[in-house]
């Protein structure tokens, strides 16, 4: 954890809670899933379609992890066929500022060409 004194942030060298959080949201595809859900509730297929390269198996796994952490909620509508929607909880919506900060950092520091991303590739 960190504390702020006189405008200076005192960060301890290691914090288990911070490490757990970084590993949770830093897992492969988790950031993209959270980002897609910032737009509102989505069905599984819509999330899958919005994120190129994401497999249905991995999406299901990540949604279960995020649901277990209280970041995503799953709502089942008893229709024919059954409709299931996912949305960010209040806890999950608080990640919006973090996603925005990462977007700002990316815009400043990320070089798409250095990572093999061309002009025709999907932009962030």
Tab-separated table of C-alpha atoms in Angstrom:
chain	number	residue	atom	x	y	z
A	1	UNK	CA	0.000	0.000	0.000
A	2	UNK	CA	1.010	3.619	-0.236
A	3	UNK	CA	0.406	6.727	1.819
A	4	UNK	CA	0.601	10.385	0.903
A	5	UNK	CA	2.360	12.895	3.105
A	6	UNK	CA	2.782	16.545	2.088
A	7	UNK	CA	2.076	15.762	-1.579
A	8	UNK	CA	4.718	13.022	-1.751
A	9	UNK	CA	3.580	9.425	-2.210
A	10	UNK	CA	5.405	6.927	-0.021
A	11	UNK	CA	5.315	3.561	-1.787
A	12	UNK	CA	6.524	0.455	-0.013
A	13	UNK	CA	8.775	-1.828	-2.095
A	14	UNK	CA	6.264	-4.683	-1.967
A	15	UNK	CA	2.557	-4.895	-1.219
A	16	UNK	CA	0.779	-8.261	-1.581
A	17	UNK	CA	-2.611	-6.617	-2.224
A	18	UNK	CA	-1.147	-4.460	-5.001
A	19	UNK	CA	0.622	-7.468	-6.512
A	20	UNK	CA	-2.621	-9.493	-6.529
A	21	UNK	CA	-4.476	-6.640	-8.232
A	22	UNK	CA	-1.811	-6.069	-10.886
A	23	UNK	CA	-1.680	-9.791	-11.665
A	24	UNK	CA	-5.488	-9.951	-11.875
A	25	UNK	CA	-6.001	-7.038	-14.256
A	26	UNK	CA	-2.742	-7.737	-16.073
A	27	UNK	CA	-3.682	-11.253	-17.145
A	28	UNK	CA	-3.827	-11.786	-20.862
A	29	UNK	CA	-6.997	-10.253	-22.373
A	30	UNK	CA	-8.375	-9.024	-19.028
A	31	UNK	CA	-7.668	-5.367	-19.802
A	32	UNK	CA	-9.377	-5.652	-23.173
A	33	UNK	CA	-12.402	-7.344	-21.583
A	34	UNK	CA	-12.701	-4.644	-18.928
A	35	UNK	CA	-12.289	-1.951	-21.587
A	36	UNK	CA	-15.048	-3.481	-23.730
A	37	UNK	CA	-17.413	-3.616	-20.749
A	38	UNK	CA	-16.883	0.074	-19.991
A	39	UNK	CA	-19.380	0.763	-22.802
A	40	UNK	CA	-22.116	-1.052	-20.845
A	41	UNK	CA	-23.559	-4.523	-20.539
A	42	UNK	CA	-22.639	-6.999	-23.273
A	43	UNK	CA	-23.437	-10.502	-24.307
A	44	UNK	CA	-20.627	-13.045	-24.479
A	45	UNK	CA	-20.645	-13.058	-28.294
A	46	UNK	CA	-20.394	-9.246	-28.460
A	47	UNK	CA	-17.336	-9.218	-26.197
A	48	UNK	CA	-15.783	-12.018	-28.238
A	49	UNK	CA	-16.421	-10.161	-31.506
A	50	UNK	CA	-14.993	-6.905	-30.137
A	51	UNK	CA	-11.619	-8.394	-29.195
A	52	UNK	CA	-9.678	-9.898	-32.115
A	53	UNK	CA	-7.713	-13.025	-31.209
A	54	UNK	CA	-9.593	-13.803	-27.994
A	55	UNK	CA	-10.848	-17.392	-27.788
A	56	UNK	CA	-14.226	-18.299	-26.318
A	57	UNK	CA	-12.532	-20.600	-23.784
A	58	UNK	CA	-10.262	-17.840	-22.507
A	59	UNK	CA	-13.077	-15.276	-22.455
A	60	UNK	CA	-15.195	-17.617	-20.324
A	61	UNK	CA	-12.264	-18.177	-17.959
A	62	UNK	CA	-11.528	-14.464	-17.579
A	63	UNK	CA	-15.195	-13.578	-17.047
A	64	UNK	CA	-15.403	-16.214	-14.278
A	65	UNK	CA	-12.278	-14.757	-12.615
A	66	UNK	CA	-13.607	-11.205	-12.835
A	67	UNK	CA	-16.993	-12.321	-11.515
A	68	UNK	CA	-15.345	-14.105	-8.566
A	69	UNK	CA	-13.444	-10.885	-7.760
A	70	UNK	CA	-16.652	-8.825	-7.857
A	71	UNK	CA	-15.539	-6.806	-10.898
A	72	UNK	CA	-18.076	-8.247	-13.359
A	73	UNK	CA	-21.647	-9.359	-12.794
A	74	UNK	CA	-23.462	-11.923	-14.875
A	75	UNK	CA	-27.215	-11.654	-15.457
A	76	UNK	CA	-29.245	-14.515	-16.897
A	77	UNK	CA	-32.516	-13.627	-18.620
A	78	UNK	CA	-34.867	-16.635	-18.834
A	79	UNK	CA	-35.874	-16.153	-22.458
A	80	UNK	CA	-35.811	-18.509	-25.404
A	81	UNK	CA	-32.973	-18.740	-26.129
A	82	UNK	CA	-31.533	-17.822	-22.726
A	83	UNK	CA	-29.818	-14.424	-22.796
A	84	UNK	CA	-26.775	-13.797	-20.590
A	85	UNK	CA	-25.254	-10.356	-20.184
A	86	UNK	CA	-22.100	-9.229	-18.441
A	87	UNK	CA	-21.492	-5.808	-16.951
A	88	UNK	CA	-19.019	-4.109	-14.698
A	89	UNK	CA	-20.017	-3.784	-11.075
A	90	UNK	CA	-19.402	-0.552	-9.159
A	91	UNK	CA	-16.024	-2.012	-8.222
A	92	UNK	CA	-15.315	-2.725	-11.898
A	93	UNK	CA	-16.444	0.723	-13.076
A	94	UNK	CA	-13.859	2.289	-10.788
A	95	UNK	CA	-11.245	0.824	-13.136
A	96	UNK	CA	-12.355	3.354	-15.778
A	97	UNK	CA	-9.909	5.967	-14.459
A	98	UNK	CA	-7.105	3.402	-14.583
A	99	UNK	CA	-7.980	2.443	-18.162
A	100	UNK	CA	-8.007	6.148	-19.093
A	101	UNK	CA	-4.598	6.631	-17.448
A	102	UNK	CA	-3.180	3.645	-19.360
A	103	UNK	CA	-4.678	5.059	-22.583
A	104	UNK	CA	-2.949	8.394	-21.927
A	105	UNK	CA	0.356	6.667	-21.170
A	106	UNK	CA	-0.010	4.558	-24.328
A	107	UNK	CA	-0.700	7.604	-26.492
A	108	UNK	CA	2.462	9.214	-25.186
A	109	UNK	CA	4.880	6.292	-25.102
A	110	UNK	CA	3.720	3.367	-27.248
A	111	UNK	CA	5.314	3.029	-30.683
A	112	UNK	CA	3.003	0.846	-32.822
A	113	UNK	CA	5.635	0.326	-35.528
A	114	UNK	CA	8.092	-1.077	-32.970
A	115	UNK	CA	5.496	-3.740	-32.128
A	116	UNK	CA	4.527	-4.642	-35.677
A	117	UNK	CA	1.239	-2.735	-35.641
A	118	UNK	CA	0.527	-1.042	-38.957
A	119	UNK	CA	-1.827	1.762	-39.965
A	120	UNK	CA	-4.597	-0.667	-40.998
A	121	UNK	CA	-4.659	-2.508	-37.644
A	122	UNK	CA	-7.442	-1.786	-35.135
A	123	UNK	CA	-6.612	1.286	-33.091
A	124	UNK	CA	-7.140	1.672	-29.381
